Tab-separated table of C-alpha atoms in Angstrom:
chain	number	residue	atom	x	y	z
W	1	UNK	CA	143.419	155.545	36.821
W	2	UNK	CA	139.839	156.334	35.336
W	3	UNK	CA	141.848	158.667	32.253
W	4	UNK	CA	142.982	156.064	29.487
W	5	UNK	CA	143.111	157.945	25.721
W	6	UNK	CA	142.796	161.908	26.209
W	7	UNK	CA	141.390	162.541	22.583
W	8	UNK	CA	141.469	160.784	18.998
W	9	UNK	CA	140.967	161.624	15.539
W	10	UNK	CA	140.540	160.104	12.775
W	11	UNK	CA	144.068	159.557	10.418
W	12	UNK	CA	145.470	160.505	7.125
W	13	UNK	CA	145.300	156.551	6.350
W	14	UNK	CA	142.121	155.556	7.301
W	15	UNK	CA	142.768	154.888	10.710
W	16	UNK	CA	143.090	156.470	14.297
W	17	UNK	CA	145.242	159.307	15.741
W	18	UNK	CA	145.434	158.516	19.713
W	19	UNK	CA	146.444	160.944	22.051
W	20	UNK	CA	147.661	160.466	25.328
W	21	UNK	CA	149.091	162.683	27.726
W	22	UNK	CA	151.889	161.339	30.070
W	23	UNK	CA	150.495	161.696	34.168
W	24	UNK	CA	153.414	160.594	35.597
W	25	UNK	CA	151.909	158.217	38.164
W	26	UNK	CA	152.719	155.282	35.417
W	27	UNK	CA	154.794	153.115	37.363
W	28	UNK	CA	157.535	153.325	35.005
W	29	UNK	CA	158.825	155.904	32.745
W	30	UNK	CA	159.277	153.479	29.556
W	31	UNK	CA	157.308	154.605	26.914
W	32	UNK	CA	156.077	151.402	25.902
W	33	UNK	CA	154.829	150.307	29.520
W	34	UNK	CA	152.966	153.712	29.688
W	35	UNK	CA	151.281	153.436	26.821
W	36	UNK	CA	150.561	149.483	27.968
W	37	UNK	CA	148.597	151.198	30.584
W	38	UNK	CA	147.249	154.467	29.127
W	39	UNK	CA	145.903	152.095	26.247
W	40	UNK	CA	144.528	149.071	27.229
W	41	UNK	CA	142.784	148.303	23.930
W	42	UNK	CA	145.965	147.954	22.364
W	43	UNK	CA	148.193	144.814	23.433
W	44	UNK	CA	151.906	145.216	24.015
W	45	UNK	CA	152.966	143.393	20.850
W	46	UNK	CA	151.028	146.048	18.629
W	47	UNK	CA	152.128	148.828	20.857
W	48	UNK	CA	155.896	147.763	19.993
W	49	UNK	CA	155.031	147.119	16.401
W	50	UNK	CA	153.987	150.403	15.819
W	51	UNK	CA	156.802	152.180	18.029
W	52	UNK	CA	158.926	149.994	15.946
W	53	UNK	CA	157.775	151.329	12.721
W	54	UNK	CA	157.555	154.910	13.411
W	55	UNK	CA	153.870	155.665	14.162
W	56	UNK	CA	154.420	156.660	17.574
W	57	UNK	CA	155.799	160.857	18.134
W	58	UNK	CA	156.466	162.330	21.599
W	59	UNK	CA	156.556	165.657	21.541
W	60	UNK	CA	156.453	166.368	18.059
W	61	UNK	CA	159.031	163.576	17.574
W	62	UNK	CA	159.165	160.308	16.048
W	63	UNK	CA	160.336	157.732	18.950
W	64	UNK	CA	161.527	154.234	17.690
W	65	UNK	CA	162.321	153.163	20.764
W	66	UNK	CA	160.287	151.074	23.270
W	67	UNK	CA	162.294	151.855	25.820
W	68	UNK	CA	162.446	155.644	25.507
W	69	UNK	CA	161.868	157.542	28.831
W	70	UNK	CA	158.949	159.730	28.763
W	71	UNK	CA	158.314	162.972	31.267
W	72	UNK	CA	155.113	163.751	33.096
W	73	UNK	CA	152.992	166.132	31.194
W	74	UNK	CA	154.319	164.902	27.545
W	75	UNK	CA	152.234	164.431	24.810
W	76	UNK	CA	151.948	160.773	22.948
W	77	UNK	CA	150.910	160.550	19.576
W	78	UNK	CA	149.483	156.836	18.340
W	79	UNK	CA	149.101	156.633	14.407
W	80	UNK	CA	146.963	153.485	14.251
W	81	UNK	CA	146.540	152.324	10.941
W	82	UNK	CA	143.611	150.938	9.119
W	83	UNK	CA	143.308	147.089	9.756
W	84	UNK	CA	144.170	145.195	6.576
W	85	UNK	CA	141.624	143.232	5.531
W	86	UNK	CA	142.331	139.835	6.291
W	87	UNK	CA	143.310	137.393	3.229
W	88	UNK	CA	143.416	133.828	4.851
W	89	UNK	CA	144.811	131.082	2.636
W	90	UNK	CA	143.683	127.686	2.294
W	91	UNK	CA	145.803	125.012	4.339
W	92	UNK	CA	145.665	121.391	4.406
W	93	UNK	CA	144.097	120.838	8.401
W	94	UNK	CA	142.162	117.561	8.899
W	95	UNK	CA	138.534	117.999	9.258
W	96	UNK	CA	136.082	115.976	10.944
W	97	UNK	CA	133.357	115.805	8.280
W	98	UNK	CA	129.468	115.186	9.554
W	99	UNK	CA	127.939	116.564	6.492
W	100	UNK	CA	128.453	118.069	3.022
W	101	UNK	CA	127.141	119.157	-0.257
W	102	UNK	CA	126.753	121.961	-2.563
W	103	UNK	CA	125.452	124.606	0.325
W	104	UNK	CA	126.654	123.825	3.843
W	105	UNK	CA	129.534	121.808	5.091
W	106	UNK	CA	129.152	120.420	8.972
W	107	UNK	CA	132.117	119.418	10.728
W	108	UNK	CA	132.941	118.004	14.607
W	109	UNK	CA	135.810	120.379	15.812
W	110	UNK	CA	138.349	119.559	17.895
W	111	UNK	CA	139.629	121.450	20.750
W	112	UNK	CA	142.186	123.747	19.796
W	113	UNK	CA	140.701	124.874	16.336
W	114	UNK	CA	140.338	128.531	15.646
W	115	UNK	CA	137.577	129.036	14.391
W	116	UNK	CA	138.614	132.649	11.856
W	117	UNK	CA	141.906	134.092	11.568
W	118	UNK	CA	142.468	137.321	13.860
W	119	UNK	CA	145.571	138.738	15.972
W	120	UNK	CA	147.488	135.906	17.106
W	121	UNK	CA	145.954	133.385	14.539
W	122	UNK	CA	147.018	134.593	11.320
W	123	UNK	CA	147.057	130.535	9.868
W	124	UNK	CA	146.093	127.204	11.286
W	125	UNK	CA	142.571	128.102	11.747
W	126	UNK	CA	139.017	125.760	10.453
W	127	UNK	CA	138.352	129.077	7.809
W	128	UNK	CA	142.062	128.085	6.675
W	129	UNK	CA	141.215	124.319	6.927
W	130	UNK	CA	137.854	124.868	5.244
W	131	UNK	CA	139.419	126.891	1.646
W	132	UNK	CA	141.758	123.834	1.333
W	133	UNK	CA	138.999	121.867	1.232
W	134	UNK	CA	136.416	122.695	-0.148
W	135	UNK	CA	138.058	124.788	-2.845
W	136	UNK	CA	136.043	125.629	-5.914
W	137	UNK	CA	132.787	124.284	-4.830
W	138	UNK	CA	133.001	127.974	-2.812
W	139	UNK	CA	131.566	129.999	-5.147
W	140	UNK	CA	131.154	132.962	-2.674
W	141	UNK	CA	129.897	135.302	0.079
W	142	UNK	CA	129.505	138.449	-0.975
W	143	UNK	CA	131.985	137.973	-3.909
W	144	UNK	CA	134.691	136.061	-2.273
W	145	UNK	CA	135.257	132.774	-2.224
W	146	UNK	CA	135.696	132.270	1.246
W	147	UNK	CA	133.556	130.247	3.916
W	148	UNK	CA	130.605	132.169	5.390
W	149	UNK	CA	131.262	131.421	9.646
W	150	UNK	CA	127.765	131.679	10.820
W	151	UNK	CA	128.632	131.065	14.720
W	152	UNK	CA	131.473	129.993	16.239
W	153	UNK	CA	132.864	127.467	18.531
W	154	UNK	CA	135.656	128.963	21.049
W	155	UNK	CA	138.988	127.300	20.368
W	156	UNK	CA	138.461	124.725	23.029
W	157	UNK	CA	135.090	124.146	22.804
W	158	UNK	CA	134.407	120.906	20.931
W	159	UNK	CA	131.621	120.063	18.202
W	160	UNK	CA	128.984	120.331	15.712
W	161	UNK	CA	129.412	123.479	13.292
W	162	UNK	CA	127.896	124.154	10.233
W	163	UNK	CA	129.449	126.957	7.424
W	164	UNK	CA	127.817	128.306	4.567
W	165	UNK	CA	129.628	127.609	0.905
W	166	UNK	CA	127.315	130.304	-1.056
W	167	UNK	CA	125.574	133.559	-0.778
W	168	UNK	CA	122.149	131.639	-0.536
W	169	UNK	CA	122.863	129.238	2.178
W	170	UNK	CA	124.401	131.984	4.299
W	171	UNK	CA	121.664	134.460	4.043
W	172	UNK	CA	119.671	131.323	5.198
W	173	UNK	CA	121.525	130.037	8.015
W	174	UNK	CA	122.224	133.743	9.081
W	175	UNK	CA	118.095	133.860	9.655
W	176	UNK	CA	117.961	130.915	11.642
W	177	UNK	CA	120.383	131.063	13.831
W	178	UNK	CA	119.221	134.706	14.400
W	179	UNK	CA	115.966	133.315	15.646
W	180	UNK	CA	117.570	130.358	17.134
W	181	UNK	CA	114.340	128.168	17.241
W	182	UNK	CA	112.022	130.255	18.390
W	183	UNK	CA	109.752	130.076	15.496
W	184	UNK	CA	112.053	127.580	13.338
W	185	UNK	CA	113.367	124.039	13.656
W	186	UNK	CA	116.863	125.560	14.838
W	187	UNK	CA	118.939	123.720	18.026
W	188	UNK	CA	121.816	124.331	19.610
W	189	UNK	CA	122.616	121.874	21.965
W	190	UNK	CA	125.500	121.745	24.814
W	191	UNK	CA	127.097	119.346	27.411
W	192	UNK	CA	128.604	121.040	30.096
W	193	UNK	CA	130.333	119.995	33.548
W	194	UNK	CA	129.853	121.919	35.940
W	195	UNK	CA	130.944	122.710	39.340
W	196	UNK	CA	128.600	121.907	41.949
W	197	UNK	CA	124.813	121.045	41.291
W	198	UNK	CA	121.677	123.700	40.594
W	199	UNK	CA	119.516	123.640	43.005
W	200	UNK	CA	116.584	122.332	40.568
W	201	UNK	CA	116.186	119.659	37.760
W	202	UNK	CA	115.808	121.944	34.829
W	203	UNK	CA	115.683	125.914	34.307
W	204	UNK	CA	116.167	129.001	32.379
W	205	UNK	CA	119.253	131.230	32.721
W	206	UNK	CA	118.018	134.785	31.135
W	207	UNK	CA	120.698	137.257	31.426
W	208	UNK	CA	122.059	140.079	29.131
W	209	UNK	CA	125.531	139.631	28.294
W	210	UNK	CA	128.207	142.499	27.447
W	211	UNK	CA	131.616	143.071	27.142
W	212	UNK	CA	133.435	142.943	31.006
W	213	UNK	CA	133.532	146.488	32.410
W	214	UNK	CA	137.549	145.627	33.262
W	215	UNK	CA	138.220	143.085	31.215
W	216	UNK	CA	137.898	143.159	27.716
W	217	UNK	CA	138.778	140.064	26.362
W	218	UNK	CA	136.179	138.812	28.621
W	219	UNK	CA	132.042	138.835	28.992
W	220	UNK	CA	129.944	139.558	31.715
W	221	UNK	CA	125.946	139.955	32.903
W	222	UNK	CA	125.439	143.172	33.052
W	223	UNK	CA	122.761	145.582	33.166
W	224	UNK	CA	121.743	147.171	29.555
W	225	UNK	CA	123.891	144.110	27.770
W	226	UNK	CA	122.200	142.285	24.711
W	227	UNK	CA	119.626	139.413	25.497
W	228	UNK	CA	121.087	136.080	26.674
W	229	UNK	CA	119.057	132.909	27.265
W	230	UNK	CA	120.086	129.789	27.900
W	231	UNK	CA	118.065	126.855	29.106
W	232	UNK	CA	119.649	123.887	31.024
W	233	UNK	CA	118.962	120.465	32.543
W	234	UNK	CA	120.793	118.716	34.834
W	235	UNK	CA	121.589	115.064	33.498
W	236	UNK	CA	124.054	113.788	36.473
W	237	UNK	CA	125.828	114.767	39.467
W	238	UNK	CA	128.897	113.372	41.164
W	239	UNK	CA	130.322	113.418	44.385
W	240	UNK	CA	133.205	114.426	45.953
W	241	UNK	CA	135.152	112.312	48.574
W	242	UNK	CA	133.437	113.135	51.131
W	243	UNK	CA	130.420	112.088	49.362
W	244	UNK	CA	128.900	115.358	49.019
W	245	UNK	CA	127.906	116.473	45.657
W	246	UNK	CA	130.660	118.341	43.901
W	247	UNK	CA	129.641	118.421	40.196
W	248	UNK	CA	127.307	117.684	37.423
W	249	UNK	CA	126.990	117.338	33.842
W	250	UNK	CA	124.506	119.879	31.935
W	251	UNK	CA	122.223	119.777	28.905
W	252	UNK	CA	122.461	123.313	28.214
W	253	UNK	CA	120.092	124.552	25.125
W	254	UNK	CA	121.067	128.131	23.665
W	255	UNK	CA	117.746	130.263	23.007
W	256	UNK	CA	120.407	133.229	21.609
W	257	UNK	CA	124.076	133.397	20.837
W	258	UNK	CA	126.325	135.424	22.456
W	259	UNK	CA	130.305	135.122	23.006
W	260	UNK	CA	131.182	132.987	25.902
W	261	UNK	CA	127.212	132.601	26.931
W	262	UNK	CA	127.251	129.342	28.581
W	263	UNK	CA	130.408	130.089	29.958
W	264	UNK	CA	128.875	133.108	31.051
W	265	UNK	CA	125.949	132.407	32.167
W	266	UNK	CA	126.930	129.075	34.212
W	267	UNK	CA	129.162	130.965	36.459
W	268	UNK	CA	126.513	133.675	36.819
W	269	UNK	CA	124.785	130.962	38.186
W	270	UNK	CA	127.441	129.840	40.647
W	271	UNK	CA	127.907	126.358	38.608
W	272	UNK	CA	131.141	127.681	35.741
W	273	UNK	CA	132.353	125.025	33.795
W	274	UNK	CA	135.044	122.831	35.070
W	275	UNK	CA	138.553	123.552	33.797
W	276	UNK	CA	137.094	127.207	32.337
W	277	UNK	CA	140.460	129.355	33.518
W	278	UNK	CA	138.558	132.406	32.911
W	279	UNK	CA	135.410	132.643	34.398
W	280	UNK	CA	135.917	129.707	36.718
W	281	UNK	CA	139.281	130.112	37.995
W	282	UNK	CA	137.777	131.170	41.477
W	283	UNK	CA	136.780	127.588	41.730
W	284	UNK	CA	140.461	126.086	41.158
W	285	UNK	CA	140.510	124.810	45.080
W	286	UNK	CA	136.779	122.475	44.334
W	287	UNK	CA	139.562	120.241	42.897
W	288	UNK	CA	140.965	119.009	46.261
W	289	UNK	CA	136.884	117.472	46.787
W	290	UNK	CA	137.599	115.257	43.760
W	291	UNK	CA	139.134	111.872	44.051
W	292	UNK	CA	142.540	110.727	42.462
W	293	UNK	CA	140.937	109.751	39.318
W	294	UNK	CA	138.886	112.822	39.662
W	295	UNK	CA	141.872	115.353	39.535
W	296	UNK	CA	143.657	113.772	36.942
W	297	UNK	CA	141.200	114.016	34.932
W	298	UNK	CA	140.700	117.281	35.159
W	299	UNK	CA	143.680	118.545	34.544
W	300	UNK	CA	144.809	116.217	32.026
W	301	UNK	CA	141.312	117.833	30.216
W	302	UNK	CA	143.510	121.599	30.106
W	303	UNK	CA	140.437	123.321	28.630
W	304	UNK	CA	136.298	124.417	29.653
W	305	UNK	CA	134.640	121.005	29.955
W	306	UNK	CA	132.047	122.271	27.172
W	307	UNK	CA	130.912	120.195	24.097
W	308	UNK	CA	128.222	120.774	21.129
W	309	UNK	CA	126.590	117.872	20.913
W	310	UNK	CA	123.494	118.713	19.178
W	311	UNK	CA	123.138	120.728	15.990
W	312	UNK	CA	119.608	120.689	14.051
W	313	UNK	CA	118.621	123.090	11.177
W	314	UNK	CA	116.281	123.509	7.989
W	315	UNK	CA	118.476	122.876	4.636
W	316	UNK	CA	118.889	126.115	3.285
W	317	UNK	CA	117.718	124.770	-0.221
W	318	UNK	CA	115.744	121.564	0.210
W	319	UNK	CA	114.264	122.584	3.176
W	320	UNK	CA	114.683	119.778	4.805
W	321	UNK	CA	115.796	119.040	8.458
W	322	UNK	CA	118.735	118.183	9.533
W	323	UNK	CA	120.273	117.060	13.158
W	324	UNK	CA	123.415	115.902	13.880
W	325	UNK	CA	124.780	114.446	17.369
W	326	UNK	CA	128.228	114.216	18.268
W	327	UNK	CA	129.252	111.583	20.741
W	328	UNK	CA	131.668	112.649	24.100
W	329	UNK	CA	135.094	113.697	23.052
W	330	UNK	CA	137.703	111.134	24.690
W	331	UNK	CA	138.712	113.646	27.296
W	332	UNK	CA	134.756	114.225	28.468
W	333	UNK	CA	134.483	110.521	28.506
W	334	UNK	CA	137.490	110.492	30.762
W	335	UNK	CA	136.289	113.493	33.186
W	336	UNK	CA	132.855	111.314	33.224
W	337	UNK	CA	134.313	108.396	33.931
W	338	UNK	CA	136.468	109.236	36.368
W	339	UNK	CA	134.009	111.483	38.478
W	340	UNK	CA	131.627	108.572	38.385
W	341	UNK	CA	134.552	106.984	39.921
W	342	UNK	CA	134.119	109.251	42.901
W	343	UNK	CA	136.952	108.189	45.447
């Protein structure tokens, strides 16, 4: 159904009125699976929240009940509030420490890590990790002592990240990473398996990237989308047991930064990531090519086989540069090992 939200307005509190009109072709009469599917940018646990709390009318009325039986042609009113602003607390997480002083602080995450606090991850995140830690050698961004995130590492992505303790280092690595080497000392550098094996040594993947027409938790190339560029070389490749090449491990340099873009951009190219459940679950089947050792591996790894292993930058103060490398994570070295393995 093309209609989603018939009309919205802006709120008494600062937020959104949403308006939705019931169709009756639904599926179900419930008023919290209607509005599950008349309001897709809204998850189910908010929906109920807010039914739960009173912000949701039918007909003129307030309806606190989820399971409430709506007719065709009624009228839903949403009262979304005005996100809170978030207030993460510090929390004592063990870091990986590459790097620290007064301006930046570098750290190898580990899989799993949240980068920032958002729905779903409320604690237990590296910004949550990183007030515990550093403490009062924050002294700000933009007035708060907090830890300025200048990219981000998904939660199973594993690497080099740097964060910003002060207004002046932030503004700085902001810039940089904005330009992403093109005219500064910035890299970004990835190792990525892969399934299957480009057909050349070395090449440029230059794409734009935007939200998923569909799916919104997801990216996608698409037409109009912001600039994506990523540049890759092709470092290995194994074979399957039939001897036939079946995957390869990637050198993938980022030339901009956008959500998901090797992700992306690799299974643009028909090579996604191994163990990627998102945009490389198409390829869940390649795993009957790989030997014993092979498929093990692989899904003992449970996340995208993607690490940042090379992080370089100019010191926001001194000016000097700075690279880091980060070695394999254990379960890499395993995947590598055991597609070397072959059979």
């Amino acid at each position: 159904m093309s209609l989603q939200v018939t009309s919205q307005q802006v709120s008494s509190n600062g937020g959104r009125k949403l308006e939705v009109i019931v169709a009756g072709d639904e599926g179900s009469a419930r008023l919290d699976r209607v509005l599950a599917q008349r309001t897709p940018e809204l998850s189910r646990s908010r929906l109920k929240a807010l039914i739960l709390a009173g912000s949701v009318t039918v007909k003129d009325a307030v309806v606190r009940d989820p399971a409430y039986h709506v007719a065709s042609g009624d009228t839903i009113i949403i009262d979304v509030p005005e996100a809170a602003p978030a207030e993460p607390k510090g929390e004592d997480i063990a870091l990986d420490i590459v790097f620290e002083d007064d301006d930046i602080i570098v750290i190898d995450k580990p899989r799993g890590l949240v980068v920032h606090p958002a729905a779903g991850h409320a604690t237990g995140t590296l910004v949550n990790a990183l007030i515990a830690h550093c403490g009062t050698s924050l002294s700000g961004i933009g007035g708060v002592k907090r830890p300025g995130i200048v990219h981000r590492l998904d939660k199973d992505t594993t690497g080099l990240m740097v964060v910003a303790k002060n207004d002046h280092a932030h503004q700085s690595l902001t810039a940089q990473f904005a330009d992403h080497g093109r005219t500064g000392p910035m890299e970004r550098g990835y190792m990525a398996f892969a399934w299957g094996v480009p057909n050349r040594p070395h090449g440029t993947i230059d794409a734009p990237i935007d939200r998923h027409p569909h799916a919104r938790e997801k990216m996608a190339v698409r037409q109009g989308g912001r600039e994506a560029i990523t540049h890759f070389e092709v470092l290995s490749s194994f074979a399957g047991r039939d001897g036939k090449p079946v995957a390869s491990l990637l050198a993938c340099r980022l030339e901009t930064g956008r959500t998901h873009q090797i992700r992306v951009h690799l299974a643009h190219l028909g090579h996604p990531l191994m163990g990627d459940s998102v945009y490389g679950a198409h390829f869940k089947t390649k795993a009957g090519q790989l030997g014993a050792e092979g498929k093990h591996a692989l899904t003992a790894l449970d996340r995208q086989a993607l690490h940042a292993y090379l992080l370089a930058l100019e010191h926001p103060r001194t000016g000097e540069l700075l690279r880091w490398e980060s070695p394999l994570p254990e379960d890499l070295l395993l995947l590598e090992r055991a597609l070397a393995a072959a059979v």
